[in-house]
Amino acid sequence: MKSLAKYEPLLGKIKQIYILVYIGYILIARIVPLVSFISLELNSLIYAAIAIIGAAILAVDFFMSFFVFKSRENILLFAFLIVCVISSALNIKYGFASNLKTLVWSAIQFFVLFSIVNVKNEDEINTTMTRVMKFSSLVWFLGVLASIV
């Protein structure tokens, strides 16, 4: 696995881009009602693509660095996911697909988004969050401007 260590900086950059795309999508498609301007099929396709990419990042991170298992803070996150898995198994008759989606998104949010905080220094986190906030401000500004016009 040491030969894979040379790819860790690349994985870090991919995670950072993914986080910006993920938060941007959540802002545009879930919070701001811009989703009404695109078809449901396209929205579902984008949503699925972001989930698959997040799961792939999580899998690569798992095999490259085992970060998920190295961090002591993740114990409670694992416990929560285990309880979610048990709950989903007990309530499988009410909707397997929606429970599975919830589990996948929870794992992505916990271990991809949370891992960036643990492996980056404060300046890099501030840079990432500044980009997210600038993008958020732009989206909200354009949304308000469109509602006025």
Tab-separated table of N, CA, C and O in Angstrom, residues 61-63 65-72 74-75 78 111:
chain	number	residue	atom	x	y	z
A	61	ASP	N	-10.290	5.985	-0.483
A	61	ASP	CA	-9.708	6.417	0.782
A	61	ASP	C	-9.570	5.236	1.745
A	61	ASP	O	-8.576	5.118	2.453
A	62	PHE	N	-10.552	4.369	1.730
A	62	PHE	CA	-10.512	3.182	2.589
A	62	PHE	C	-9.317	2.298	2.241
A	62	PHE	O	-8.567	1.866	3.114
A	63	PHE	N	-9.109	2.045	0.956
A	63	PHE	CA	-8.026	1.158	0.543
A	63	PHE	C	-6.648	1.814	0.572
A	63	PHE	O	-5.640	1.138	0.738
A	65	SER	N	-5.601	4.658	2.636
A	65	SER	CA	-5.045	5.159	3.888
A	65	SER	C	-5.727	4.619	5.137
A	65	SER	O	-5.251	4.859	6.231
A	66	PHE	N	-6.831	3.951	4.972
A	66	PHE	CA	-7.609	3.459	6.111
A	66	PHE	C	-7.922	4.585	7.093
A	66	PHE	O	-8.045	4.367	8.284
A	67	PHE	N	-8.041	5.831	6.581
A	67	PHE	CA	-8.306	6.971	7.452
A	67	PHE	C	-9.553	6.744	8.290
A	67	PHE	O	-9.604	7.113	9.460
A	68	VAL	N	-10.535	6.131	7.675
A	68	VAL	CA	-11.798	5.911	8.366
A	68	VAL	C	-11.570	5.153	9.668
A	68	VAL	O	-12.214	5.418	10.676
A	69	PHE	N	-10.632	4.216	9.667
A	69	PHE	CA	-10.388	3.413	10.857
A	69	PHE	C	-9.320	4.011	11.775
A	69	PHE	O	-9.207	3.623	12.925
A	70	LYS	N	-8.527	4.933	11.278
A	70	LYS	CA	-7.449	5.521	12.068
A	70	LYS	C	-7.944	6.592	13.027
A	70	LYS	O	-7.362	6.815	14.067
A	71	SER	N	-8.980	7.290	12.658
A	71	SER	CA	-9.451	8.412	13.452
A	71	SER	C	-10.310	7.929	14.615
A	71	SER	O	-11.308	7.239	14.421
A	72	ARG	N	-9.934	8.331	15.804
A	72	ARG	CA	-10.689	7.930	16.999
A	72	ARG	C	-12.061	8.590	17.031
A	72	ARG	O	-12.993	8.057	17.627
A	74	ASN	N	-14.120	8.820	14.740
A	74	ASN	CA	-15.075	8.116	13.891
A	74	ASN	C	-15.837	7.011	14.608
A	74	ASN	O	-16.768	6.442	14.043
A	75	ILE	N	-15.478	6.683	15.821
A	75	ILE	CA	-16.148	5.602	16.549
A	75	ILE	C	-17.645	5.888	16.681
A	75	ILE	O	-18.478	5.015	16.421
A	78	PHE	N	-19.321	5.499	13.303
A	78	PHE	CA	-19.551	4.080	13.000
A	78	PHE	C	-20.735	3.543	13.801
A	78	PHE	O	-21.560	2.806	13.274
A	111	PHE	N	-17.726	10.411	6.345
A	111	PHE	CA	-16.335	10.021	6.136
A	111	PHE	C	-15.621	10.765	5.019
A	111	PHE	O	-14.401	10.807	5.006
